[in-house]
PDB file of C-alpha atoms (C1' of nucleotides) in Angstrom:
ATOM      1  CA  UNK A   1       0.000   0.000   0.000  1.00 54.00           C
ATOM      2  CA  UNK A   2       1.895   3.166  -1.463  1.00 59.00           C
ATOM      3  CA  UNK A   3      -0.352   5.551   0.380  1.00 83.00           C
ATOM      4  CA  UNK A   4       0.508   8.001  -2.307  1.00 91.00           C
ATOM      5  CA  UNK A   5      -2.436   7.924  -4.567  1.00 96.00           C
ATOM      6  CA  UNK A   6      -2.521  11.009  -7.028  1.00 96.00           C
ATOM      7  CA  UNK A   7      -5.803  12.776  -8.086  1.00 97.00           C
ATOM      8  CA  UNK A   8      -6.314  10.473 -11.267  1.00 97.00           C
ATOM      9  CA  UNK A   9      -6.130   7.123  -9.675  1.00 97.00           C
ATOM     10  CA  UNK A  10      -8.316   8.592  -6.633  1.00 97.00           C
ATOM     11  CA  UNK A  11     -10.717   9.842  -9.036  1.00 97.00           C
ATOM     12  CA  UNK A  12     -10.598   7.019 -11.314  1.00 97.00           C
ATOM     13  CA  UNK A  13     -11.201   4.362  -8.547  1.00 97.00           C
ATOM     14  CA  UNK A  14     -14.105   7.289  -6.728  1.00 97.00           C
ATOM     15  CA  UNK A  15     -15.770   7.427  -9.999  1.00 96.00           C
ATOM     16  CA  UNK A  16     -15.547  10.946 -10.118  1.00 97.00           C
ATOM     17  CA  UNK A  17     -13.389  13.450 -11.696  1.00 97.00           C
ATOM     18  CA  UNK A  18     -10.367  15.192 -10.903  1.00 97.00           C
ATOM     19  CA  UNK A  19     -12.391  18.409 -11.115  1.00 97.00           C
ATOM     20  CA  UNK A  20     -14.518  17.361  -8.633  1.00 98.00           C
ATOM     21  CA  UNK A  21     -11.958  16.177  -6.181  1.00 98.00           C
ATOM     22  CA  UNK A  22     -10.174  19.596  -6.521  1.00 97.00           C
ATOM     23  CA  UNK A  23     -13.563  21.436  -5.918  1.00 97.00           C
ATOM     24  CA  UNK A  24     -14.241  19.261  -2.837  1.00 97.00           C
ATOM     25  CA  UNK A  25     -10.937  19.540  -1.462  1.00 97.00           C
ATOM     26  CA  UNK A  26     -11.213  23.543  -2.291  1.00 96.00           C
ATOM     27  CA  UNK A  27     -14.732  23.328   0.033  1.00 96.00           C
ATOM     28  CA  UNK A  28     -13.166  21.537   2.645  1.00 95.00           C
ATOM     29  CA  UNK A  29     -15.191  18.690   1.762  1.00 96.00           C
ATOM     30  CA  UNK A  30     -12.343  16.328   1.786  1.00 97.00           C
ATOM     31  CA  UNK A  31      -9.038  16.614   3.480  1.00 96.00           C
ATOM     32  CA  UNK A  32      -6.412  18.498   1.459  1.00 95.00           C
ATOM     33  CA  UNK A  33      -4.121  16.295  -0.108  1.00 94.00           C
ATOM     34  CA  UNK A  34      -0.745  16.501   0.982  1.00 92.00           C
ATOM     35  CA  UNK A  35       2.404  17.709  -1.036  1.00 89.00           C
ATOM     36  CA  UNK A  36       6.070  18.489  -1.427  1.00 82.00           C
ATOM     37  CA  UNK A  37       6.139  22.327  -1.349  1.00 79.00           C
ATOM     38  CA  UNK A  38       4.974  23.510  -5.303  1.00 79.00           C
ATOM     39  CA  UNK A  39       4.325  19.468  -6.419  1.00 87.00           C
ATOM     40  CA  UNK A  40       1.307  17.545  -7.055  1.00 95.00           C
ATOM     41  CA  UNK A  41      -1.012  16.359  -4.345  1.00 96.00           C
ATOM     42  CA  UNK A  42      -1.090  12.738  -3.092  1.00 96.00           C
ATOM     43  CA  UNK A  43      -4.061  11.182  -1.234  1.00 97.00           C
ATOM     44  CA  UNK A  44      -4.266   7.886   0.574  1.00 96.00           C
ATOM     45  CA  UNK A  45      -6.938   5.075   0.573  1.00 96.00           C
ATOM     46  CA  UNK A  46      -9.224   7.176   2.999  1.00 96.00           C
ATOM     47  CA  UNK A  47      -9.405   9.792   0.441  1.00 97.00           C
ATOM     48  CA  UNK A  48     -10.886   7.269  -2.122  1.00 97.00           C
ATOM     49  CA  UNK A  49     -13.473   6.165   0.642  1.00 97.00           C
ATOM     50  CA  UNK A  50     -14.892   9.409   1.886  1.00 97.00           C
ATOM     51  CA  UNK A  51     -15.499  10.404  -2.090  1.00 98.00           C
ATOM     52  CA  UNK A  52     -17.337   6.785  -2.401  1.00 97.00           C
ATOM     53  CA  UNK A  53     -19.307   8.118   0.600  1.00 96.00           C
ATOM     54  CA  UNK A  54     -19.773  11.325  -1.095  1.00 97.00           C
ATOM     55  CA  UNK A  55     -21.432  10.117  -3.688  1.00 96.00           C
ATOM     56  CA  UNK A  56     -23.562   7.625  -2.012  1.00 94.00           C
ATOM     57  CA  UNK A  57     -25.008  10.471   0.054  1.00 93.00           C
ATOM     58  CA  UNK A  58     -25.568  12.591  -3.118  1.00 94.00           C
ATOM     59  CA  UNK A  59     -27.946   9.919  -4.914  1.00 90.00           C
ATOM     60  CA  UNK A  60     -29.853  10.281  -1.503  1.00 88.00           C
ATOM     61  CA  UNK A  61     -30.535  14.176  -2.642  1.00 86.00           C
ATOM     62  CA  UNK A  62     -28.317  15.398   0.163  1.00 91.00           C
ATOM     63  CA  UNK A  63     -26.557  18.573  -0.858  1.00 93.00           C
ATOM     64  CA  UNK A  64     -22.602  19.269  -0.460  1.00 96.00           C
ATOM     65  CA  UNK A  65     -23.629  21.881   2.659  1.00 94.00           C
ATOM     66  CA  UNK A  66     -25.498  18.539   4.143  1.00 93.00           C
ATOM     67  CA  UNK A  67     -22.958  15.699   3.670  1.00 94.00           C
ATOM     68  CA  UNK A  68     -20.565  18.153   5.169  1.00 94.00           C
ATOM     69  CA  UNK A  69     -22.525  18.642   8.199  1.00 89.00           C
ATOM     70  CA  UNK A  70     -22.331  14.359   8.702  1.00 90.00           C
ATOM     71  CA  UNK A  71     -19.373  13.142   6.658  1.00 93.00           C
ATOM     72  CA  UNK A  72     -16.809  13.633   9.064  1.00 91.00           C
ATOM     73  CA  UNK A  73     -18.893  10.935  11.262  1.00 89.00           C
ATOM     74  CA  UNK A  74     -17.767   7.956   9.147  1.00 91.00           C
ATOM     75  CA  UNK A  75     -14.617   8.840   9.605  1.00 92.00           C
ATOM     76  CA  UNK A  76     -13.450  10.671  12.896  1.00 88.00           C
ATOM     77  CA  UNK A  77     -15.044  11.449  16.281  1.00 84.00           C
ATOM     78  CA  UNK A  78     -16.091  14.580  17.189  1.00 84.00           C
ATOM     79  CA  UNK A  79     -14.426  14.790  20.512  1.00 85.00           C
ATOM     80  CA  UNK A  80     -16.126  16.097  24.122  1.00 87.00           C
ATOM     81  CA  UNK A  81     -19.405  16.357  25.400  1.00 91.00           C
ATOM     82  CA  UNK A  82     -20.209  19.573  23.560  1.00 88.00           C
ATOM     83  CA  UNK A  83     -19.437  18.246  20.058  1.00 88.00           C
ATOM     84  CA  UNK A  84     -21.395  14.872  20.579  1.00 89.00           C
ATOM     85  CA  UNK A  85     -24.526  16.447  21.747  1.00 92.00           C
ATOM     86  CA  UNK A  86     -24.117  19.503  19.306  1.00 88.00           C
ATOM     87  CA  UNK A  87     -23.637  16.328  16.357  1.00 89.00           C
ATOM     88  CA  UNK A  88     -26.526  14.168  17.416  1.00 92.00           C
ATOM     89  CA  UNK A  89     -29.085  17.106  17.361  1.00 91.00           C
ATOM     90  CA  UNK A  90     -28.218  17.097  13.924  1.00 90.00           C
ATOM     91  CA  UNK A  91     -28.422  13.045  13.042  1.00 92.00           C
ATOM     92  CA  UNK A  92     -31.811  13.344  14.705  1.00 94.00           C
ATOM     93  CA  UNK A  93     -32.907  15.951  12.504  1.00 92.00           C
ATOM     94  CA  UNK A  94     -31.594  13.787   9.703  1.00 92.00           C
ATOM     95  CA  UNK A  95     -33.182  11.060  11.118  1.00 95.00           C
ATOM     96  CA  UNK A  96     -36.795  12.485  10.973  1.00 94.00           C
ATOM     97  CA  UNK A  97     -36.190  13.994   7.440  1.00 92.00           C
ATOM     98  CA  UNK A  98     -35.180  10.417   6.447  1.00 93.00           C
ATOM     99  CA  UNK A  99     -38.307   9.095   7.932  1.00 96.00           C
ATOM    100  CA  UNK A 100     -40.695  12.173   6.217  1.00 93.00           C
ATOM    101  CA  UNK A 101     -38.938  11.065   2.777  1.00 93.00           C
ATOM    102  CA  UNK A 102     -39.114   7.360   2.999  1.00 95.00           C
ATOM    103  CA  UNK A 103     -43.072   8.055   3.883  1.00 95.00           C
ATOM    104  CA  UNK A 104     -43.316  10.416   0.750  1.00 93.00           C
ATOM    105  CA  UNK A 105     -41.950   8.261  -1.364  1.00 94.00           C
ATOM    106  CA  UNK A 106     -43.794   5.403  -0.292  1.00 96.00           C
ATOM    107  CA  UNK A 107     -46.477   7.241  -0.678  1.00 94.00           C
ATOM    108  CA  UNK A 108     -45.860   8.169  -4.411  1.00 94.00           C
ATOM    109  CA  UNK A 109     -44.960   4.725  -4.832  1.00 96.00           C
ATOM    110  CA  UNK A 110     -48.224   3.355  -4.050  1.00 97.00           C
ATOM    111  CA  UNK A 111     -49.403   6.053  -6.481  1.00 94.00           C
ATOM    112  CA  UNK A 112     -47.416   4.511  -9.117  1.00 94.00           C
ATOM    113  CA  UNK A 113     -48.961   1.298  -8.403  1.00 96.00           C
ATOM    114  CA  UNK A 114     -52.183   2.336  -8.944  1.00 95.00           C
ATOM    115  CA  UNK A 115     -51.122   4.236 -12.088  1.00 93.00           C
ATOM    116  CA  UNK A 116     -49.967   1.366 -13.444  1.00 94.00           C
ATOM    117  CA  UNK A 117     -52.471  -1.261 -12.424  1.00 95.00           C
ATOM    118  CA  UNK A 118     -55.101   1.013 -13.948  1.00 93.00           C
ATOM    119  CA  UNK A 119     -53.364   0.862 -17.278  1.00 92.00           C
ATOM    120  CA  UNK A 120     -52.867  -2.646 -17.309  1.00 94.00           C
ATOM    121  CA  UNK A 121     -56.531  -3.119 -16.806  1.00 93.00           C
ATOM    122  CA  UNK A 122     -56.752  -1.610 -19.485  1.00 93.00           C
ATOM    123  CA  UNK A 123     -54.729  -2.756 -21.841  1.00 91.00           C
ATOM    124  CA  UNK A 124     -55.429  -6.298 -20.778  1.00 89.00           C
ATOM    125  CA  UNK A 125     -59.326  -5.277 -21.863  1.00 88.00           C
ATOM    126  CA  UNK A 126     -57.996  -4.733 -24.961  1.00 82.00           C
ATOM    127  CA  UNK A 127     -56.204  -7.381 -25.658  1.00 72.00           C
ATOM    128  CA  UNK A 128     -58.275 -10.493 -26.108  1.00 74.00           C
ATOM    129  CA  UNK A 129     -60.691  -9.204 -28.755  1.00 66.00           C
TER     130      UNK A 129
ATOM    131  CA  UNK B   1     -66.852  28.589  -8.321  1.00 53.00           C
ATOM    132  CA  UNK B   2     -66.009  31.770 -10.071  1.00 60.00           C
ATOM    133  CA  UNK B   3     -63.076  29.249 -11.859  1.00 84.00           C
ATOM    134  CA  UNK B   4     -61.492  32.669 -13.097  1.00 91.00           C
ATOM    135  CA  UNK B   5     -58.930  32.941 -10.401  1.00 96.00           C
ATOM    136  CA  UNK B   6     -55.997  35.286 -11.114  1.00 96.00           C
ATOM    137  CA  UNK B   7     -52.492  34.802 -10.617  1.00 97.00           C
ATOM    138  CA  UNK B   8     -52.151  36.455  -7.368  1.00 97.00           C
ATOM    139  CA  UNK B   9     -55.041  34.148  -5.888  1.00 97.00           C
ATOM    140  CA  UNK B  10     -54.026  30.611  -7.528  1.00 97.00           C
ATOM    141  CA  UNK B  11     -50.694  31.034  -6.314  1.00 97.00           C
ATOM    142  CA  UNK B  12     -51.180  32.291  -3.302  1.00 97.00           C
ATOM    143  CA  UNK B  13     -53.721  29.249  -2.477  1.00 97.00           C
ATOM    144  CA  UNK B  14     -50.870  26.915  -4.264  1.00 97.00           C
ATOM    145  CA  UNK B  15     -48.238  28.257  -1.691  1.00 97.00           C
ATOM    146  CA  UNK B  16     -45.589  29.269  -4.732  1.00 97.00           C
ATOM    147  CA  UNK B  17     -45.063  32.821  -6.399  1.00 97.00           C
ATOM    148  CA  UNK B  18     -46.910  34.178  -9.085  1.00 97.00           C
ATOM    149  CA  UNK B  19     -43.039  33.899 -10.762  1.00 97.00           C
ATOM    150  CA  UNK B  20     -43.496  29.997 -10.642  1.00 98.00           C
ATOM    151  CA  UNK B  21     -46.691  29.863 -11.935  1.00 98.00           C
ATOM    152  CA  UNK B  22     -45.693  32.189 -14.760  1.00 97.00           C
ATOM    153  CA  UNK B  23     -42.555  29.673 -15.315  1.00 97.00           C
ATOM    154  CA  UNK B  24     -44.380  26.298 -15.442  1.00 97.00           C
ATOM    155  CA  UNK B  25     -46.587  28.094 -17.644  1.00 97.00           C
ATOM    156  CA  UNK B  26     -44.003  29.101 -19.906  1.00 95.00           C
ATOM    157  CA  UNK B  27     -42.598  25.535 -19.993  1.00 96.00           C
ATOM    158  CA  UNK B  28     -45.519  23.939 -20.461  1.00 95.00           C
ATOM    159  CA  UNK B  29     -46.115  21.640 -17.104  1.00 96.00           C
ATOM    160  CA  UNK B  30     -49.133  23.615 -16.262  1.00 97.00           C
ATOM    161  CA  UNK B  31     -52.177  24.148 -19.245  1.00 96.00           C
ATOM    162  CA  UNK B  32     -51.470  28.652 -20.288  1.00 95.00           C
ATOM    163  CA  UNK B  33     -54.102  30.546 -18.419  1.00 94.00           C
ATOM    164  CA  UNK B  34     -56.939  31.684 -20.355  1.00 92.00           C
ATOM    165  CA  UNK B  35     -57.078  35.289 -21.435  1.00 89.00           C
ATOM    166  CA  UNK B  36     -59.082  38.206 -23.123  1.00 82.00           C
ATOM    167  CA  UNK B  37     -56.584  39.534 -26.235  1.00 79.00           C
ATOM    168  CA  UNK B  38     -54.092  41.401 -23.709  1.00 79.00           C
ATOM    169  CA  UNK B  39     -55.770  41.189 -20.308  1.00 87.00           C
ATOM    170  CA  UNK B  40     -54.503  39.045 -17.426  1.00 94.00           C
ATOM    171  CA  UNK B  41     -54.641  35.457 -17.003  1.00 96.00           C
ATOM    172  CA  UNK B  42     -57.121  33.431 -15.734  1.00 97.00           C
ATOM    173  CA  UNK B  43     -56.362  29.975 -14.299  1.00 97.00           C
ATOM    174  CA  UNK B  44     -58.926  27.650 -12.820  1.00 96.00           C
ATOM    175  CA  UNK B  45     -59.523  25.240  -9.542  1.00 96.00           C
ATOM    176  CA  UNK B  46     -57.726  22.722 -11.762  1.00 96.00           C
ATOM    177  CA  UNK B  47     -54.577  24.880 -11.719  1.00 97.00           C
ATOM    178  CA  UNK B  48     -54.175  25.170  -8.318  1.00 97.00           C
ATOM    179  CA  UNK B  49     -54.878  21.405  -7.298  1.00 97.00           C
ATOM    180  CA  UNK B  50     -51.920  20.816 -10.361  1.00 97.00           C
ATOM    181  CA  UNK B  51     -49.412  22.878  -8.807  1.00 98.00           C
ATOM    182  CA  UNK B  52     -50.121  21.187  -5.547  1.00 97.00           C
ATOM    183  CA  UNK B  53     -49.152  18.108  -7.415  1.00 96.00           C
ATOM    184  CA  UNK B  54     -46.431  19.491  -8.798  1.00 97.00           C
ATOM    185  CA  UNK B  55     -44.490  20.888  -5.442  1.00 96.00           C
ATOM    186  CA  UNK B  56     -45.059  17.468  -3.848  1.00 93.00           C
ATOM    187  CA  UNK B  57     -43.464  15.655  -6.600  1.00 93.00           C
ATOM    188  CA  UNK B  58     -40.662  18.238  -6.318  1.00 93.00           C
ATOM    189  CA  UNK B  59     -40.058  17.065  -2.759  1.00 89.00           C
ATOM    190  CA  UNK B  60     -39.553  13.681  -3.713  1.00 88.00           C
ATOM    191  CA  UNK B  61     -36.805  14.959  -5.690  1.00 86.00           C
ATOM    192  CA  UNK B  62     -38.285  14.856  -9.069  1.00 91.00           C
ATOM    193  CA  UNK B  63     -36.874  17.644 -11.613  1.00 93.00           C
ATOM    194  CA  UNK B  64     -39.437  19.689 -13.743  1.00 96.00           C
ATOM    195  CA  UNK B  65     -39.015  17.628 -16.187  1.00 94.00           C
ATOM    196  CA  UNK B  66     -39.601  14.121 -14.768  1.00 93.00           C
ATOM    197  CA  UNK B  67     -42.397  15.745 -13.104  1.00 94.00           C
ATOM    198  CA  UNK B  68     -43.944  16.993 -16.937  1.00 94.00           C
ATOM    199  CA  UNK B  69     -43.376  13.289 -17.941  1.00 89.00           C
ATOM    200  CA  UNK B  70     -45.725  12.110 -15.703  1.00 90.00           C
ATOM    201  CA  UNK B  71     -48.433  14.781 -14.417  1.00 94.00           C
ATOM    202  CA  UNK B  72     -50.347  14.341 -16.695  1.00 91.00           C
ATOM    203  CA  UNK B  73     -51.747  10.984 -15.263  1.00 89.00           C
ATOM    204  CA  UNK B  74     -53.378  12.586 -12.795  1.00 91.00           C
ATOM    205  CA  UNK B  75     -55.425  14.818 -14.301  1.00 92.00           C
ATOM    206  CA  UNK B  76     -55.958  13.499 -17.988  1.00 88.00           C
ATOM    207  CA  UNK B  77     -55.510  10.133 -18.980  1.00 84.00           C
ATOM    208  CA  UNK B  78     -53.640   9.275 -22.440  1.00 84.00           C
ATOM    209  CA  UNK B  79     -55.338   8.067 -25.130  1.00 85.00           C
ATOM    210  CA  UNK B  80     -54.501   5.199 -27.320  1.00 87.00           C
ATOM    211  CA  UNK B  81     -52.858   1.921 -27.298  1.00 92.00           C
ATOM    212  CA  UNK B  82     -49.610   3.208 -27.951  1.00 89.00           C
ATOM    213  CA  UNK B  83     -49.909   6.306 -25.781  1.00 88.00           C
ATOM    214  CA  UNK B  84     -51.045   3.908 -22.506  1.00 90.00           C
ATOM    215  CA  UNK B  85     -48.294   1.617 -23.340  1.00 92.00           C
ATOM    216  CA  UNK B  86     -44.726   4.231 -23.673  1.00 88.00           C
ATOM    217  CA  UNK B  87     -46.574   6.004 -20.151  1.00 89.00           C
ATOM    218  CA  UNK B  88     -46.626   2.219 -18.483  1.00 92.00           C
ATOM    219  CA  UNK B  89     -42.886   1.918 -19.384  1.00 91.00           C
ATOM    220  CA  UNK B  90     -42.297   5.168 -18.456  1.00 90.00           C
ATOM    221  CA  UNK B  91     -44.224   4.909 -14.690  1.00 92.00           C
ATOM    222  CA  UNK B  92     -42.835   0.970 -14.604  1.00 94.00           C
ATOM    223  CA  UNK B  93     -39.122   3.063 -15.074  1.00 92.00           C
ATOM    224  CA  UNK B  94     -40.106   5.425 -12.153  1.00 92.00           C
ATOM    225  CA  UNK B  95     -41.526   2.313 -10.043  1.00 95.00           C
ATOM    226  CA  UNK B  96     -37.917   0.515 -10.334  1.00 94.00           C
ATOM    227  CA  UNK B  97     -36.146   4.263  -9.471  1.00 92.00           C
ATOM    228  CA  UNK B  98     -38.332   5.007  -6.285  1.00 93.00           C
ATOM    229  CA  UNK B  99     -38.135   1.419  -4.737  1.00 96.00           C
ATOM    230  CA  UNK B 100     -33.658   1.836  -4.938  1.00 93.00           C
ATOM    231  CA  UNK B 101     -34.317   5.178  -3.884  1.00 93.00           C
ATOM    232  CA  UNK B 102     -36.312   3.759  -0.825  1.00 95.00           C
ATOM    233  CA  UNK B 103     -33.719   1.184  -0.572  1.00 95.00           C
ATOM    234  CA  UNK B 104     -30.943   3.743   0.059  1.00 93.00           C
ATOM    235  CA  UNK B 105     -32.771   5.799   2.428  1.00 94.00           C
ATOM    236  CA  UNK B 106     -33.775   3.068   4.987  1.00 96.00           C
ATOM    237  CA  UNK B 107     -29.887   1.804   4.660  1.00 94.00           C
ATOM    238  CA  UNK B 108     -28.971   5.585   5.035  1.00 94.00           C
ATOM    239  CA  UNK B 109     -31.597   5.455   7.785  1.00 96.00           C
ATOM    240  CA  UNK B 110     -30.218   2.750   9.820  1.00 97.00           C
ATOM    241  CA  UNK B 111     -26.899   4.013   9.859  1.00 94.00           C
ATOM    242  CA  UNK B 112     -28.469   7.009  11.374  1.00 94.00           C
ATOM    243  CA  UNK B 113     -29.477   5.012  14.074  1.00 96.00           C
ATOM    244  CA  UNK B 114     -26.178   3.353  14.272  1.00 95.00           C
ATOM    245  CA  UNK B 115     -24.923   6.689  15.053  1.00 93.00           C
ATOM    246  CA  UNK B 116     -27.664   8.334  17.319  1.00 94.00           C
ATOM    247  CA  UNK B 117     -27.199   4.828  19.295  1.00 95.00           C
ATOM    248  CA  UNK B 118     -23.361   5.457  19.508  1.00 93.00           C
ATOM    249  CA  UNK B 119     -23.401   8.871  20.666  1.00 92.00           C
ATOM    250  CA  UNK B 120     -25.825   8.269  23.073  1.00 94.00           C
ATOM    251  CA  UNK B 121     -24.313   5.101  24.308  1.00 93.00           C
ATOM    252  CA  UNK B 122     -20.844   6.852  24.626  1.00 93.00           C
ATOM    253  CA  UNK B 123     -23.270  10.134  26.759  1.00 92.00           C
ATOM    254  CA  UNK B 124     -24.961   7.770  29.031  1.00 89.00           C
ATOM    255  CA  UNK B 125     -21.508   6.489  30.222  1.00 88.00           C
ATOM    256  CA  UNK B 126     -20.570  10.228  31.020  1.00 82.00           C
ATOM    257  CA  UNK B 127     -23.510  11.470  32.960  1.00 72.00           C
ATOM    258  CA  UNK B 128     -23.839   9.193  36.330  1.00 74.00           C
ATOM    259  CA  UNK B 129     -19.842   9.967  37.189  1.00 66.00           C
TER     260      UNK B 129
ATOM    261  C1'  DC C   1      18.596  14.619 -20.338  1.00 73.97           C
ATOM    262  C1'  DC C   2      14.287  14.477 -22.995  1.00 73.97           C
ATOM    263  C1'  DC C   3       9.658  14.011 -23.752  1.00 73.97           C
ATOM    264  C1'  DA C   4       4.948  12.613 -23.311  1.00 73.97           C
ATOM    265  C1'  DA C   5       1.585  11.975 -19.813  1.00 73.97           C
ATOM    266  C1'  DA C   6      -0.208  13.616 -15.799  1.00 73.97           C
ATOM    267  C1'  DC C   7      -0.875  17.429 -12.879  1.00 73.97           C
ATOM    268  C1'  DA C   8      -1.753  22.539 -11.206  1.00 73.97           C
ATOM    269  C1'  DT C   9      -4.022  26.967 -11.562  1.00 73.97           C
ATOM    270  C1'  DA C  10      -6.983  30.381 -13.234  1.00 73.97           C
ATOM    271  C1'  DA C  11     -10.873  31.773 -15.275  1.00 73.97           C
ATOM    272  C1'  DC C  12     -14.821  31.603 -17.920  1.00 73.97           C
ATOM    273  C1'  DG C  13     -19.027  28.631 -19.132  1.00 73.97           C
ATOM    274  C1'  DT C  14     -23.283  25.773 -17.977  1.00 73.97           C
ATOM    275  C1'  DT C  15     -27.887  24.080 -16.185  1.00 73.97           C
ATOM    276  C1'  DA C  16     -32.053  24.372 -13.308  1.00 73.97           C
ATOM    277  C1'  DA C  17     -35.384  26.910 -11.206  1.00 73.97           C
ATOM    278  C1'  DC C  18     -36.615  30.507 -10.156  1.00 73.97           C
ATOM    279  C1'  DG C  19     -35.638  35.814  -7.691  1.00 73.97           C
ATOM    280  C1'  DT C  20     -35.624  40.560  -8.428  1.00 73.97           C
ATOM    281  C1'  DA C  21     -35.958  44.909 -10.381  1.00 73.97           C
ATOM    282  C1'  DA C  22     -37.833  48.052 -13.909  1.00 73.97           C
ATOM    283  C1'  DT C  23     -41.423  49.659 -16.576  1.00 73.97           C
ATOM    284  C1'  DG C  24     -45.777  49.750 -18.555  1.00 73.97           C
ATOM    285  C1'  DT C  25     -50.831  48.080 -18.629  1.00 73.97           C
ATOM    286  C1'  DT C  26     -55.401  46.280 -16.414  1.00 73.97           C
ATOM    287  C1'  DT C  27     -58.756  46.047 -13.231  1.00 73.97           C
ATOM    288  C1'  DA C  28     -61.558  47.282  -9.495  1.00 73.97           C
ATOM    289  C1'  DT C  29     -63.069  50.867  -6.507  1.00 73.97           C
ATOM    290  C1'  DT C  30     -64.250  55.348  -5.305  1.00 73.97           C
TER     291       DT C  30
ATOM    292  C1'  DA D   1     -62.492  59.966 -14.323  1.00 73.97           C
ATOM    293  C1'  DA D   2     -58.996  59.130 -11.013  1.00 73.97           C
ATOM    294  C1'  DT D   3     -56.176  56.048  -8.503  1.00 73.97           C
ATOM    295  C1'  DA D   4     -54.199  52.252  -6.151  1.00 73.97           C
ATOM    296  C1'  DA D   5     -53.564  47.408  -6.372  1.00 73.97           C
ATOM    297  C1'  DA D   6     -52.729  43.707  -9.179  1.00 73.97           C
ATOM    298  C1'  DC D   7     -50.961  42.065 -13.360  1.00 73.97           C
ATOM    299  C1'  DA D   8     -47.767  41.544 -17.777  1.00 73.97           C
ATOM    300  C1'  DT D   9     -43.338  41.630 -19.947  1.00 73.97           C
ATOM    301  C1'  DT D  10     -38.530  41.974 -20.313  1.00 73.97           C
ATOM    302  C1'  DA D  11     -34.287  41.194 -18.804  1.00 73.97           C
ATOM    303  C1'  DC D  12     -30.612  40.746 -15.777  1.00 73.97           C
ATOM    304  C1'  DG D  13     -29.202  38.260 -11.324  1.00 73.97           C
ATOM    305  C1'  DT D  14     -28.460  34.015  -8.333  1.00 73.97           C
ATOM    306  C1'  DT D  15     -26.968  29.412  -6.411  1.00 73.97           C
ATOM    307  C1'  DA D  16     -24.968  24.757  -6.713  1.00 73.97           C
ATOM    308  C1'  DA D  17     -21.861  21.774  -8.550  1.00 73.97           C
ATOM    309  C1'  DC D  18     -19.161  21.146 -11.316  1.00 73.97           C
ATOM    310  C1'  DG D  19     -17.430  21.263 -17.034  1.00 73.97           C
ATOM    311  C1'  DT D  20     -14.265  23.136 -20.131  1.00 73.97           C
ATOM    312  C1'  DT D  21     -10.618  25.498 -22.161  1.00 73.97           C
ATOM    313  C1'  DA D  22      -6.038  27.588 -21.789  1.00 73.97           C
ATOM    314  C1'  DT D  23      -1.520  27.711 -20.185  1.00 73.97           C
ATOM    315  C1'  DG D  24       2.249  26.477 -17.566  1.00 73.97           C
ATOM    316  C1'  DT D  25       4.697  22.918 -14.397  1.00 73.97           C
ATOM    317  C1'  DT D  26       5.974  18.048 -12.647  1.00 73.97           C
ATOM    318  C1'  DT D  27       6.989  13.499 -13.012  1.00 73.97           C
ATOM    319  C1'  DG D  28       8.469   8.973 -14.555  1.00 73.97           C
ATOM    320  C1'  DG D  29      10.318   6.107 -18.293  1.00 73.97           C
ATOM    321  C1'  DG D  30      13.781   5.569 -21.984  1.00 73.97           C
TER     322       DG D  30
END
DNA sequence: CCCAAACATAACGTTAACGTAATGTTTATT
DNA sequence: AATAAACATTACGTTAACGTTATGTTTGGG
């Protein structure tokens, strides 16, 4: 393990551009890679993670300002009292937003089923003669 | 039923702007309110219970324009073999997308948990000394 | 040492979904 | 008829999350 990963290979194995690593890293999102005065930038195997993560929490509709607010919890401990409680007032608001979505969707999902077994009905009237 | 509400009114009782209504209008996801040569618009009870539609899809996530694929189901049903049959493939498509997107909130969900249970775990062992 | 491939930096461009003036016209009320 | 409130139209502005040149520098293999 080289631990010396340089933006295309991270981005390559992230599935993500180097753009986007260098605008992360340029929001704080990820931790800046390190480097040898004016060289390039070399990230390790944690780098390639937290972008994984990144993008996981994206398809969930969660915006950069969000995922930075709870990314740092798959990865380090917020240390003290303060933090902690300060950190899980926010995972319970996530938490109930989760819950709200899930319902909404399941909600439009059962919408979609109707949708469609209305159609099918349909259809299937056509069919034989 | 007057059904000649003005913009002010049928937005106002949709909860957007008049600006939004004017927009969908101008994009076509809501039917162009009907007018005297050069007079104002007027938009009906139909208008208002679409844009209600509309905002709740937008929660889910939907864009504009997954939204103008499929609004129409709910107020005016497609006529036609062939027309029934693309908007089944199309709501079948949007069936698949919302059960992975449920998927991926109830695992984002229970990580959550993981979390909240960790945090409160590690306060409970602070607070009696 | 040389050179192509990879990288760095800066800056301008892009899309979605409206917001926000600015200005002129309708409508309703007095 | 006057006037204020609501409306219409145009056009420029805004935010997020990068894409896309353009140009110059580093790095690793031969």
């Amino acid at each position: 393990m080289e631990d010396r990963i340089r933006i295309g290979d991270v981005s390559k194995r992230a599935g993500v551009t180097p753009r986007t690593v260098r605008y992360y890293e340029s929001i704080g999102l990820i931790p800046p890679g390190e480097r040898e005065g004016q060289g390039q930038h070399y990230y390790t195997e944690e780098t390639v993670v937290r972008l994984r993560k990144i993008t996981q929490l994206k398809k969930l509709g969660l915006s950069l300002d969000e995922i930075s607010e709870v990314i740092d919890l798959y990865f380090t401990d917020p240390s003290g009292v303060q933090a902690k409680t300060k950190v899980l007032a926010i995972l319970r608001r996530y938490l109930k937003e989760t819950d709200e979505k899930i319902d909404a969707f399941q909600q439009f999902r059962s919408e979609l089923q109707a949708h469609i077994m209305r159609f099918e009905q349909w259809l299937k009237g056509k069919g034989h003669h």
